Amino acid sequence: MLVLVAPGQGAQTPGFLTDWLALPGAADRVAAWSDAIGLDLAHFGTKADADEIRDTSVAQPLLVAAGLLSAAALGDIAAEIAPGAVAGHSVGEITAAAFAGVLDDTAALTLVRRRGLAMAEAAAVTETGMSALLGGDPEVSVAHLEKLGLTPANVNGAGQIVAAGTMEQLAALSEDKPEGVRKVVPLKVAGAFHTRHMAPAVDTLAEAAKALTPGDPKVTYVSNKDGRAVATGAEVLERLVGQVANPVRWDLCMETFKELGVTAIVEVCPGGTLTGLAKRALPGVKTLALKSPADLDAARELVAEHTQQA
């Protein structure tokens, strides 16, 4: 069974959309999305520097656009890709919602634009950030983070937890790592996402969601909240709203993939993070990350081997 996944914030790099925009029809599609949300996605995906695309209000719609564009280049999800399940990490959940037919592309980008702006505004209140803990025992690490006043904002599995909080708290973590943790790595994000610091963004996103009419998922949609498959579009949308201030449980998502019988995972652009976690947590599962259009042929071969229908 194939699972199609979408990465979250921090996966973006300068110029990562350049080669994708050279594909037939891609530039026109991105231009239409840019007009719809009032953000020049082509500029930020090709010419902007690392600091510009670190901006939450830019990074989030850029990542969703990249995921939608690369998936479309891979093939029609219903007819050609036919995944057994879809999921996204953090903002990637909006990309996955579009894959599942809960939101159309324009609705997904409109929602993520509001999400990025609201989270950027919330992040501006206090200087906050996130750092990944590599290695160590999860229970020991979580207890240590709570002692420092930090939140385990992403429990990613495969020995990785992401801590979030104020810059002072993160500095203390760098000086005082949990027992067994090999390294603490600051992430390329501009806020303590999936924590209480994002609470102001929830109301804004809830208001934006009222204007949307979600469809029920046409393929199994696995939620970050608890790793559970969600059956209705209304619940998917409700979870997308609340998730900005609650931890991401990617470890539980991968457990659900395993229970569903996953045999292959394809991660859309800018892929790499989630397939890296899967290689460690789901041994034996084939993985492929779409980093550039050069990966499309190999991805199509993998899809053909593991889809549920021809």
XYZ file of C-alpha atoms in Angstrom:
310
model
C 0.000 0.000 0.000
C 1.218 3.446 -0.970
C 1.108 6.409 1.427
C 1.536 9.930 0.022
C 2.930 12.425 2.540
C 3.660 16.175 2.606
C 6.420 17.841 4.658
C 6.083 20.725 7.086
C 7.780 24.034 7.694
C 11.554 23.990 7.716
C 11.791 21.779 4.621
C 11.984 24.791 2.292
C 15.302 25.914 0.759
C 16.129 28.886 -1.499
C 15.254 28.263 -5.153
C 13.594 24.898 -4.563
C 10.688 25.636 -6.933
C 12.859 26.678 -9.884
C 12.992 23.357 -11.736
C 9.346 22.563 -10.987
C 8.209 25.811 -12.608
C 9.863 24.738 -15.853
C 7.375 21.882 -16.248
C 4.544 22.393 -18.767
C 1.699 24.441 -17.277
C 3.370 24.809 -13.882
C 4.149 28.521 -14.115
C 0.566 29.327 -15.122
C -0.847 27.262 -12.270
C 1.407 28.940 -9.715
C 0.598 32.388 -11.134
C -3.120 31.700 -10.676
C -2.555 30.542 -7.090
C -0.442 33.641 -6.431
C -3.219 35.905 -7.664
C -5.764 34.073 -5.521
C -3.843 34.549 -2.261
C -1.981 37.800 -2.930
C 1.520 36.307 -2.646
C 4.106 35.920 -5.426
C 4.842 32.224 -4.967
C 7.109 32.048 -8.028
C 9.331 34.816 -6.680
C 9.641 33.294 -3.235
C 10.189 29.811 -4.635
C 12.951 30.849 -7.038
C 14.623 34.133 -6.055
C 14.083 34.698 -2.329
C 16.834 34.006 0.172
C 16.690 31.759 3.234
C 15.581 34.536 5.586
C 12.710 35.580 3.324
C 11.296 32.076 3.041
C 11.770 31.471 6.753
C 8.957 33.988 7.297
C 5.993 31.895 8.428
C 3.506 33.828 6.300
C 5.588 32.990 3.209
C 6.906 29.530 4.027
C 3.555 27.902 4.689
C 1.758 28.737 1.414
C 4.993 28.097 -0.471
C 5.222 24.572 0.952
C 1.601 23.754 0.178
C 1.986 25.084 -3.376
C 5.129 22.984 -3.858
C 3.387 19.877 -2.596
C 0.383 20.374 -4.869
C 2.550 21.178 -7.876
C 4.830 18.158 -7.464
C 1.928 15.780 -6.848
C 0.194 17.032 -9.998
C 3.398 16.396 -11.953
C 3.470 12.860 -10.577
C -0.072 12.110 -11.765
C -3.763 12.370 -10.991
C -4.233 11.222 -7.400
C -7.575 9.473 -7.933
C -6.772 7.797 -11.255
C -2.999 7.296 -11.373
C -1.393 7.628 -7.942
C -4.247 6.030 -5.943
C -2.608 6.071 -2.489
C -4.023 3.929 0.272
C -3.604 6.879 2.654
C -2.389 10.475 2.784
C -0.936 12.551 5.610
C 1.059 15.719 6.140
C 3.344 16.983 8.867
C 2.030 20.200 10.447
C 1.232 22.596 7.578
C 1.593 19.580 5.279
C -1.776 18.465 6.641
C -3.396 21.124 4.458
C -1.593 19.710 1.415
C -2.825 16.244 2.398
C -6.367 17.581 2.775
C -6.203 18.685 -0.858
C -4.843 15.273 -1.886
C -7.818 13.640 -0.150
C -10.338 15.913 -1.853
C -11.351 17.652 1.386
C -10.282 21.015 -0.077
C -9.622 22.077 -3.657
C -6.254 23.630 -4.441
C -7.437 27.246 -4.175
C -9.240 26.618 -0.888
C -6.155 24.888 0.526
C -3.917 27.799 -0.426
C -6.399 30.380 0.853
C -6.566 28.583 4.199
C -2.808 28.187 4.498
C -2.262 31.843 3.649
C -4.524 32.818 6.558
C -2.806 30.224 8.750
C 0.658 31.547 7.973
C -0.309 35.160 8.619
C -2.080 34.304 11.879
C 0.807 32.185 13.155
C 3.340 34.852 12.190
C 1.317 37.412 14.142
C 1.155 35.102 17.158
C 4.890 34.416 16.919
C 5.640 38.151 16.963
C 4.291 38.516 20.488
C 7.235 36.674 22.078
C 10.539 35.596 20.516
C 10.147 31.843 20.232
C 11.490 28.955 18.182
C 11.930 25.208 17.851
C 14.831 22.748 18.126
C 15.055 19.070 17.219
C 16.416 16.575 19.746
C 18.230 13.698 18.083
C 18.451 10.425 19.991
C 17.586 9.683 23.588
C 14.621 8.070 25.287
C 11.324 9.886 24.508
C 9.991 9.664 28.066
C 13.229 11.000 29.530
C 13.377 13.796 26.944
C 9.747 14.878 27.447
C 10.199 15.058 31.221
C 13.371 17.130 30.768
C 11.651 19.525 28.347
C 8.781 20.076 30.739
C 11.271 20.838 33.514
C 12.715 23.601 31.311
C 9.249 24.949 30.459
C 9.451 23.697 26.880
C 6.755 21.843 24.930
C 7.366 18.600 22.978
C 5.672 20.167 19.952
C 6.506 17.412 17.451
C 6.866 13.806 18.552
C 8.221 12.467 15.275
C 9.247 8.916 16.135
C 12.555 7.376 15.050
C 14.236 8.961 18.065
C 13.285 12.555 17.227
C 11.350 15.060 19.316
C 11.062 18.774 18.521
C 11.033 21.153 21.468
C 9.336 24.551 21.270
C 9.344 27.592 23.515
C 11.076 30.891 24.121
C 14.586 31.500 22.843
C 15.824 31.621 26.433
C 14.314 28.205 27.130
C 15.841 26.791 23.953
C 19.238 28.232 24.881
C 18.954 26.479 28.256
C 18.174 23.236 26.417
C 21.326 23.555 24.316
C 23.346 23.885 27.503
C 21.469 21.133 29.340
C 20.464 18.319 26.957
C 18.373 15.381 28.166
C 20.323 12.252 28.986
C 21.034 10.242 25.831
C 20.325 13.049 23.366
C 23.171 13.286 20.857
C 22.430 16.711 19.456
C 20.044 19.676 19.655
C 19.445 21.285 16.237
C 17.682 24.671 15.873
C 15.033 24.561 13.125
C 14.412 27.036 10.300
C 11.101 28.247 11.701
C 10.074 31.572 13.184
C 7.989 30.565 16.172
C 7.003 27.965 18.763
C 4.430 26.219 16.611
C 2.002 23.673 18.043
C 2.205 25.191 21.522
C 0.223 27.616 23.685
C 2.137 30.449 21.992
C -0.006 29.828 18.879
C -3.361 30.004 20.687
C -4.245 33.439 19.194
C -4.010 31.928 15.694
C -6.685 29.323 16.422
C -9.559 31.836 16.519
C -8.395 33.481 13.288
C -8.166 30.147 11.519
C -11.549 29.039 12.852
C -13.101 32.158 11.339
C -11.391 31.493 7.990
C -12.598 27.882 8.026
C -16.240 29.030 8.218
C -16.005 30.201 4.612
C -14.979 26.750 3.360
C -17.152 23.798 2.379
C -15.032 20.688 2.916
C -15.698 17.409 1.152
C -15.324 14.061 2.870
C -11.952 12.394 2.245
C -11.873 10.215 -0.883
C -8.830 8.402 0.491
C -7.805 7.571 4.062
C -6.663 10.798 5.761
C -4.396 10.303 8.780
C -4.389 13.133 11.326
C -1.430 14.591 13.259
C -3.566 14.983 16.371
C -3.580 11.319 17.302
C -2.598 9.338 14.221
C -6.229 8.418 13.645
C -7.886 8.168 10.232
C -10.573 10.854 9.915
C -13.733 10.056 7.954
C -15.445 13.432 7.432
C -14.317 16.677 5.871
C -15.852 18.656 8.720
C -13.662 16.863 11.248
C -10.559 17.232 9.077
C -11.150 20.989 8.951
C -11.815 21.172 12.691
C -8.548 19.361 13.381
C -6.612 21.610 10.982
C -7.788 24.609 12.988
C -6.959 23.232 16.436
C -3.683 21.647 15.432
C -1.780 24.936 15.200
C -1.693 25.059 19.024
C -1.405 21.308 19.724
C 1.502 18.867 19.349
C 2.131 16.944 16.138
C 2.145 13.189 16.734
C 3.906 11.968 13.612
C 5.008 8.884 15.534
C 1.354 7.860 15.814
C 0.765 8.619 12.127
C 3.554 6.184 11.220
C 2.052 3.579 13.555
C -1.220 3.931 11.634
C 0.603 3.574 8.309
C 2.023 0.308 9.627
C -1.402 -0.915 10.759
C -2.853 -0.076 7.340
C -0.175 -2.186 5.659
C 2.098 0.462 4.144
C 4.670 -0.875 1.689
C 5.849 2.406 0.121
C 5.916 6.119 0.988
C 6.296 8.979 -1.486
C 6.994 12.419 -0.019
C 6.088 15.392 -2.198
C 8.346 18.403 -2.748
C 10.391 19.509 -0.851
C 10.774 15.900 0.218
C 13.341 14.287 2.462
C 12.377 14.885 6.084
C 9.494 12.424 6.358
C 11.096 9.709 4.254
C 14.137 10.012 6.524
C 11.959 9.347 9.567
C 10.228 6.458 7.798
C 13.521 4.762 6.941
C 14.302 4.532 10.652
C 10.810 3.854 12.023
C 9.367 1.675 9.244
C 12.143 -0.704 8.130
C 11.337 -2.570 4.948
C 9.031 0.155 3.621
C 10.268 1.629 0.334
C 10.570 5.413 0.330
C 11.094 8.134 -2.239
C 11.348 11.899 -1.768
C 10.435 14.275 -4.581
C 13.231 16.823 -4.430
C 13.207 17.819 -8.102
C 11.487 16.782 -11.359
C 14.416 14.412 -11.917
C 12.818 12.179 -9.256
C 9.489 11.833 -11.084
C 10.296 8.754 -13.188
C 11.524 6.768 -10.190
C 8.479 7.918 -8.208
C 6.113 6.788 -10.958
C 7.748 3.359 -10.975
C 7.339 3.081 -7.219
C 3.725 4.231 -7.418
C 2.968 1.644 -10.107
C 4.405 -1.118 -7.901
C 2.417 -0.170 -4.808
C -0.896 1.394 -5.802
C -4.191 -0.321 -5.124
C -5.501 0.112 -8.632
C -4.058 0.293 -12.107
